[in-house]
Amino acid sequence: MDKKKIALKAKRLWSLLDKYSSTNDSAMKAFNALRELLIKASSGQINSQLKWSEVPCGYLFVEGDLGRFKDLEEAYAEFKVEVTGGNDQLMDKIKNL
């Protein structure tokens, strides 16, 4: 687990959630739900990888309207992957298909 990478991904996600939350209710909902986790991640307070289910709001991208913000969707996905253990060899192979 790379705390520096996690912090960078958290800060990027925070920035984009802040940007979109002023005009989108789903983004505000995600920002509020992720705020505590992003604060911990940004300050290096996450000491072990999380379970996939411990990172909230994925449904807002799949079932909600946040998927239309591609930069936000990418930032969320990158943060979630990093905080749950980072890319493994299988993930790298899938990305390169």
mmCIF file of N, CA and C in Angstrom, residues 11-91:
data_model
loop_
_atom_site.group_PDB
_atom_site.id
_atom_site.type_symbol
_atom_site.label_atom_id
_atom_site.label_comp_id
_atom_site.label_asym_id
_atom_site.label_seq_id
_atom_site.Cartn_x
_atom_site.Cartn_y
_atom_site.Cartn_z
ATOM 1 N N LYS A 11 -6.732 13.560 -3.008
ATOM 2 C CA LYS A 11 -6.756 15.007 -3.249
ATOM 3 C C LYS A 11 -7.369 15.340 -4.600
ATOM 4 N N ARG A 12 -7.063 14.536 -5.599
ATOM 5 C CA ARG A 12 -7.664 14.751 -6.929
ATOM 6 C C ARG A 12 -9.170 14.533 -6.872
ATOM 7 N N LEU A 13 -9.589 13.456 -6.211
ATOM 8 C CA LEU A 13 -11.015 13.177 -6.091
ATOM 9 C C LEU A 13 -11.706 14.284 -5.310
ATOM 10 N N TRP A 14 -11.094 14.741 -4.225
ATOM 11 C CA TRP A 14 -11.660 15.832 -3.422
ATOM 12 C C TRP A 14 -11.888 17.073 -4.302
ATOM 13 N N SER A 15 -10.884 17.412 -5.070
ATOM 14 C CA SER A 15 -10.956 18.593 -5.926
ATOM 15 C C SER A 15 -12.112 18.504 -6.925
ATOM 16 N N LEU A 16 -12.256 17.354 -7.547
ATOM 17 C CA LEU A 16 -13.321 17.189 -8.535
ATOM 18 C C LEU A 16 -14.698 17.122 -7.875
ATOM 19 N N LEU A 17 -14.799 16.458 -6.732
ATOM 20 C CA LEU A 17 -16.079 16.442 -6.023
ATOM 21 C C LEU A 17 -16.468 17.849 -5.596
ATOM 22 N N ASP A 18 -15.500 18.615 -5.151
ATOM 23 C CA ASP A 18 -15.752 20.002 -4.765
ATOM 24 C C ASP A 18 -16.261 20.802 -5.971
ATOM 25 N N LYS A 19 -15.646 20.595 -7.108
ATOM 26 C CA LYS A 19 -16.033 21.292 -8.339
ATOM 27 C C LYS A 19 -17.472 20.974 -8.746
ATOM 28 N N TYR A 20 -17.814 19.687 -8.783
ATOM 29 C CA TYR A 20 -19.125 19.284 -9.289
ATOM 30 C C TYR A 20 -20.235 19.384 -8.239
ATOM 31 N N SER A 21 -19.890 19.361 -6.968
ATOM 32 C CA SER A 21 -20.931 19.364 -5.933
ATOM 33 C C SER A 21 -21.699 20.678 -5.864
ATOM 34 N N SER A 22 -21.137 21.735 -6.402
ATOM 35 C CA SER A 22 -21.849 23.014 -6.373
ATOM 36 C C SER A 22 -23.016 23.055 -7.360
ATOM 37 N N THR A 23 -23.010 22.138 -8.339
ATOM 38 C CA THR A 23 -24.074 22.145 -9.352
ATOM 39 C C THR A 23 -24.794 20.808 -9.502
ATOM 40 N N ASN A 24 -24.357 19.784 -8.772
ATOM 41 C CA ASN A 24 -24.935 18.456 -8.948
ATOM 42 C C ASN A 24 -25.198 17.813 -7.595
ATOM 43 N N ASP A 25 -26.459 17.446 -7.365
ATOM 44 C CA ASP A 25 -26.846 16.862 -6.079
ATOM 45 C C ASP A 25 -26.169 15.521 -5.804
ATOM 46 N N SER A 26 -25.985 14.719 -6.830
ATOM 47 C CA SER A 26 -25.320 13.420 -6.641
ATOM 48 C C SER A 26 -23.865 13.606 -6.247
ATOM 49 N N ALA A 27 -23.212 14.591 -6.841
ATOM 50 C CA ALA A 27 -21.825 14.877 -6.481
ATOM 51 C C ALA A 27 -21.741 15.357 -5.039
ATOM 52 N N MET A 28 -22.716 16.156 -4.611
ATOM 53 C CA MET A 28 -22.744 16.615 -3.220
ATOM 54 C C MET A 28 -22.956 15.433 -2.277
ATOM 55 N N LYS A 29 -23.833 14.526 -2.663
ATOM 56 C CA LYS A 29 -24.082 13.326 -1.864
ATOM 57 C C LYS A 29 -22.799 12.491 -1.748
ATOM 58 N N ALA A 30 -22.102 12.306 -2.856
ATOM 59 C CA ALA A 30 -20.850 11.540 -2.848
ATOM 60 C C ALA A 30 -19.793 12.253 -2.004
ATOM 61 N N PHE A 31 -19.699 13.558 -2.149
ATOM 62 C CA PHE A 31 -18.724 14.334 -1.389
ATOM 63 C C PHE A 31 -18.956 14.175 0.105
ATOM 64 N N ASN A 32 -20.201 14.280 0.518
ATOM 65 C CA ASN A 32 -20.522 14.133 1.943
ATOM 66 C C ASN A 32 -20.222 12.726 2.447
ATOM 67 N N ALA A 33 -20.513 11.723 1.639
ATOM 68 C CA ALA A 33 -20.284 10.336 2.047
ATOM 69 C C ALA A 33 -18.797 9.980 2.079
ATOM 70 N N LEU A 34 -18.015 10.588 1.205
ATOM 71 C CA LEU A 34 -16.589 10.262 1.094
ATOM 72 C C LEU A 34 -15.684 11.188 1.896
ATOM 73 N N ARG A 35 -16.209 12.282 2.380
ATOM 74 C CA ARG A 35 -15.399 13.331 3.013
ATOM 75 C C ARG A 35 -14.445 12.796 4.091
ATOM 76 N N GLU A 36 -14.970 12.049 5.048
ATOM 77 C CA GLU A 36 -14.131 11.542 6.147
ATOM 78 C C GLU A 36 -13.030 10.616 5.628
ATOM 79 N N LEU A 37 -13.374 9.744 4.713
ATOM 80 C CA LEU A 37 -12.402 8.823 4.133
ATOM 81 C C LEU A 37 -11.329 9.593 3.357
ATOM 82 N N LEU A 38 -11.727 10.611 2.609
ATOM 83 C CA LEU A 38 -10.774 11.400 1.842
ATOM 84 C C LEU A 38 -9.837 12.195 2.747
ATOM 85 N N ILE A 39 -10.353 12.683 3.853
ATOM 86 C CA ILE A 39 -9.508 13.393 4.821
ATOM 87 C C ILE A 39 -8.449 12.451 5.383
ATOM 88 N N LYS A 40 -8.881 11.266 5.782
ATOM 89 C CA LYS A 40 -7.934 10.281 6.309
ATOM 90 C C LYS A 40 -6.909 9.877 5.259
ATOM 91 N N ALA A 41 -7.371 9.656 4.051
ATOM 92 C CA ALA A 41 -6.473 9.240 2.973
ATOM 93 C C ALA A 41 -5.471 10.339 2.633
ATOM 94 N N SER A 42 -5.925 11.565 2.595
ATOM 95 C CA SER A 42 -5.056 12.693 2.254
ATOM 96 C C SER A 42 -3.966 12.935 3.292
ATOM 97 N N SER A 43 -4.271 12.592 4.536
ATOM 98 C CA SER A 43 -3.316 12.846 5.613
ATOM 99 C C SER A 43 -2.532 11.599 6.029
ATOM 100 N N GLY A 44 -2.647 10.523 5.250
ATOM 101 C CA GLY A 44 -1.857 9.321 5.510
ATOM 102 C C GLY A 44 -2.336 8.493 6.682
ATOM 103 N N GLN A 45 -3.589 8.643 7.051
ATOM 104 C CA GLN A 45 -4.120 7.935 8.212
ATOM 105 C C GLN A 45 -4.708 6.569 7.893
ATOM 106 N N ILE A 46 -4.664 6.148 6.662
ATOM 107 C CA ILE A 46 -5.142 4.812 6.310
ATOM 108 C C ILE A 46 -3.939 3.884 6.338
ATOM 109 N N ASN A 47 -3.987 2.918 7.246
ATOM 110 C CA ASN A 47 -2.829 2.061 7.488
ATOM 111 C C ASN A 47 -2.949 0.654 6.919
ATOM 112 N N SER A 48 -4.128 0.301 6.464
ATOM 113 C CA SER A 48 -4.308 -1.000 5.829
ATOM 114 C C SER A 48 -5.343 -0.850 4.724
ATOM 115 N N GLN A 49 -5.208 -1.718 3.739
ATOM 116 C CA GLN A 49 -6.118 -1.596 2.606
ATOM 117 C C GLN A 49 -7.554 -1.860 3.035
ATOM 118 N N LEU A 50 -8.460 -1.159 2.372
ATOM 119 C CA LEU A 50 -9.880 -1.303 2.660
ATOM 120 C C LEU A 50 -10.484 -2.379 1.774
ATOM 121 N N LYS A 51 -11.640 -2.853 2.171
ATOM 122 C CA LYS A 51 -12.407 -3.751 1.315
ATOM 123 C C LYS A 51 -13.106 -2.893 0.269
ATOM 124 N N TRP A 52 -13.353 -3.493 -0.883
ATOM 125 C CA TRP A 52 -14.028 -2.789 -1.974
ATOM 126 C C TRP A 52 -15.326 -2.154 -1.476
ATOM 127 N N SER A 53 -16.062 -2.874 -0.645
ATOM 128 C CA SER A 53 -17.361 -2.401 -0.152
ATOM 129 C C SER A 53 -17.247 -1.268 0.875
ATOM 130 N N GLU A 54 -16.043 -1.011 1.376
ATOM 131 C CA GLU A 54 -15.850 0.040 2.369
ATOM 132 C C GLU A 54 -15.653 1.423 1.738
ATOM 133 N N VAL A 55 -15.599 1.478 0.433
ATOM 134 C CA VAL A 55 -15.487 2.758 -0.272
ATOM 135 C C VAL A 55 -16.867 3.057 -0.863
ATOM 136 N N PRO A 56 -17.596 3.992 -0.262
ATOM 137 C CA PRO A 56 -18.984 4.226 -0.655
ATOM 138 C C PRO A 56 -19.133 4.946 -2.001
ATOM 139 N N CYS A 57 -20.332 4.908 -2.499
ATOM 140 C CA CYS A 57 -20.811 5.751 -3.609
ATOM 141 C C CYS A 57 -20.605 5.201 -5.011
ATOM 142 N N GLY A 58 -20.092 4.010 -5.170
ATOM 143 C CA GLY A 58 -19.914 3.461 -6.509
ATOM 144 C C GLY A 58 -21.208 3.449 -7.302
ATOM 145 N N TYR A 59 -22.314 3.204 -6.626
ATOM 146 C CA TYR A 59 -23.609 3.144 -7.297
ATOM 147 C C TYR A 59 -23.987 4.484 -7.935
ATOM 148 N N LEU A 60 -23.469 5.580 -7.416
ATOM 149 C CA LEU A 60 -23.794 6.888 -7.984
ATOM 150 C C LEU A 60 -23.196 7.065 -9.379
ATOM 151 N N PHE A 61 -22.167 6.293 -9.678
ATOM 152 C CA PHE A 61 -21.566 6.338 -11.008
ATOM 153 C C PHE A 61 -22.251 5.369 -11.951
ATOM 154 N N VAL A 62 -22.654 4.224 -11.429
ATOM 155 C CA VAL A 62 -23.270 3.188 -12.261
ATOM 156 C C VAL A 62 -24.762 3.442 -12.441
ATOM 157 N N GLU A 63 -25.456 3.676 -11.345
ATOM 158 C CA GLU A 63 -26.907 3.845 -11.385
ATOM 159 C C GLU A 63 -27.328 5.313 -11.397
ATOM 160 N N GLY A 64 -26.469 6.176 -10.948
ATOM 161 C CA GLY A 64 -26.777 7.602 -10.890
ATOM 162 C C GLY A 64 -26.218 8.344 -12.086
ATOM 163 N N ASP A 65 -26.123 9.657 -11.940
ATOM 164 C CA ASP A 65 -25.710 10.475 -13.074
ATOM 165 C C ASP A 65 -24.244 10.909 -13.029
ATOM 166 N N LEU A 66 -23.467 10.417 -12.071
ATOM 167 C CA LEU A 66 -22.074 10.856 -11.975
ATOM 168 C C LEU A 66 -21.185 10.276 -13.070
ATOM 169 N N GLY A 67 -21.630 9.220 -13.718
ATOM 170 C CA GLY A 67 -20.865 8.628 -14.802
ATOM 171 C C GLY A 67 -20.672 9.562 -15.989
ATOM 172 N N ARG A 68 -21.477 10.595 -16.066
ATOM 173 C CA ARG A 68 -21.338 11.535 -17.191
ATOM 174 C C ARG A 68 -20.140 12.472 -17.017
ATOM 175 N N PHE A 69 -19.628 12.544 -15.796
ATOM 176 C CA PHE A 69 -18.427 13.336 -15.524
ATOM 177 C C PHE A 69 -17.227 12.392 -15.583
ATOM 178 N N LYS A 70 -16.656 12.250 -16.751
ATOM 179 C CA LYS A 70 -15.613 11.236 -16.960
ATOM 180 C C LYS A 70 -14.388 11.468 -16.085
ATOM 181 N N ASP A 71 -14.006 12.715 -15.878
ATOM 182 C CA ASP A 71 -12.849 12.984 -15.027
ATOM 183 C C ASP A 71 -13.120 12.585 -13.583
ATOM 184 N N LEU A 72 -14.330 12.834 -13.115
ATOM 185 C CA LEU A 72 -14.720 12.457 -11.760
ATOM 186 C C LEU A 72 -14.814 10.941 -11.628
ATOM 187 N N GLU A 73 -15.397 10.295 -12.615
ATOM 188 C CA GLU A 73 -15.512 8.840 -12.602
ATOM 189 C C GLU A 73 -14.130 8.186 -12.574
ATOM 190 N N GLU A 74 -13.216 8.709 -13.365
ATOM 191 C CA GLU A 74 -11.851 8.173 -13.402
ATOM 192 C C GLU A 74 -11.142 8.395 -12.062
ATOM 193 N N ALA A 75 -11.308 9.578 -11.483
ATOM 194 C CA ALA A 75 -10.671 9.878 -10.195
ATOM 195 C C ALA A 75 -11.213 8.972 -9.096
ATOM 196 N N TYR A 76 -12.515 8.729 -9.110
ATOM 197 C CA TYR A 76 -13.125 7.835 -8.114
ATOM 198 C C TYR A 76 -12.578 6.421 -8.283
ATOM 199 N N ALA A 77 -12.545 5.939 -9.505
ATOM 200 C CA ALA A 77 -12.066 4.575 -9.768
ATOM 201 C C ALA A 77 -10.601 4.423 -9.355
ATOM 202 N N GLU A 78 -9.779 5.401 -9.684
ATOM 203 C CA GLU A 78 -8.364 5.328 -9.329
ATOM 204 C C GLU A 78 -8.166 5.364 -7.816
ATOM 205 N N PHE A 79 -8.929 6.200 -7.142
ATOM 206 C CA PHE A 79 -8.842 6.252 -5.685
ATOM 207 C C PHE A 79 -9.280 4.919 -5.077
ATOM 208 N N LYS A 80 -10.383 4.398 -5.553
ATOM 209 C CA LYS A 80 -10.919 3.152 -4.999
ATOM 210 C C LYS A 80 -9.938 1.998 -5.194
ATOM 211 N N VAL A 81 -9.352 1.905 -6.374
ATOM 212 C CA VAL A 81 -8.379 0.848 -6.630
ATOM 213 C C VAL A 81 -7.178 1.000 -5.698
ATOM 214 N N GLU A 82 -6.692 2.221 -5.557
ATOM 215 C CA GLU A 82 -5.497 2.446 -4.747
ATOM 216 C C GLU A 82 -5.749 2.147 -3.271
ATOM 217 N N VAL A 83 -6.873 2.587 -2.745
ATOM 218 C CA VAL A 83 -7.148 2.430 -1.318
ATOM 219 C C VAL A 83 -7.541 0.987 -0.963
ATOM 220 N N THR A 84 -7.868 0.205 -1.968
ATOM 221 C CA THR A 84 -8.203 -1.200 -1.728
ATOM 222 C C THR A 84 -7.048 -2.128 -2.082
ATOM 223 N N GLY A 85 -5.873 -1.579 -2.261
ATOM 224 C CA GLY A 85 -4.709 -2.425 -2.458
ATOM 225 C C GLY A 85 -3.924 -2.157 -3.719
ATOM 226 N N GLY A 86 -4.387 -1.253 -4.556
ATOM 227 C CA GLY A 86 -3.641 -0.934 -5.770
ATOM 228 C C GLY A 86 -3.858 -1.956 -6.857
ATOM 229 N N ASN A 87 -3.323 -1.649 -8.000
ATOM 230 C CA ASN A 87 -3.443 -2.547 -9.142
ATOM 231 C C ASN A 87 -2.621 -3.801 -8.913
ATOM 232 N N ASP A 88 -3.181 -4.894 -9.315
ATOM 233 C CA ASP A 88 -2.411 -6.129 -9.304
ATOM 234 C C ASP A 88 -2.132 -6.516 -10.756
ATOM 235 N N GLN A 89 -1.468 -7.612 -10.972
ATOM 236 C CA GLN A 89 -1.097 -8.006 -12.328
ATOM 237 C C GLN A 89 -2.320 -8.229 -13.206
ATOM 238 N N LEU A 90 -3.375 -8.814 -12.662
ATOM 239 C CA LEU A 90 -4.583 -9.043 -13.446
ATOM 240 C C LEU A 90 -5.200 -7.721 -13.892
ATOM 241 N N MET A 91 -5.271 -6.746 -12.965
ATOM 242 C CA MET A 91 -5.819 -5.435 -13.312
ATOM 243 C C MET A 91 -4.987 -4.782 -14.407
#
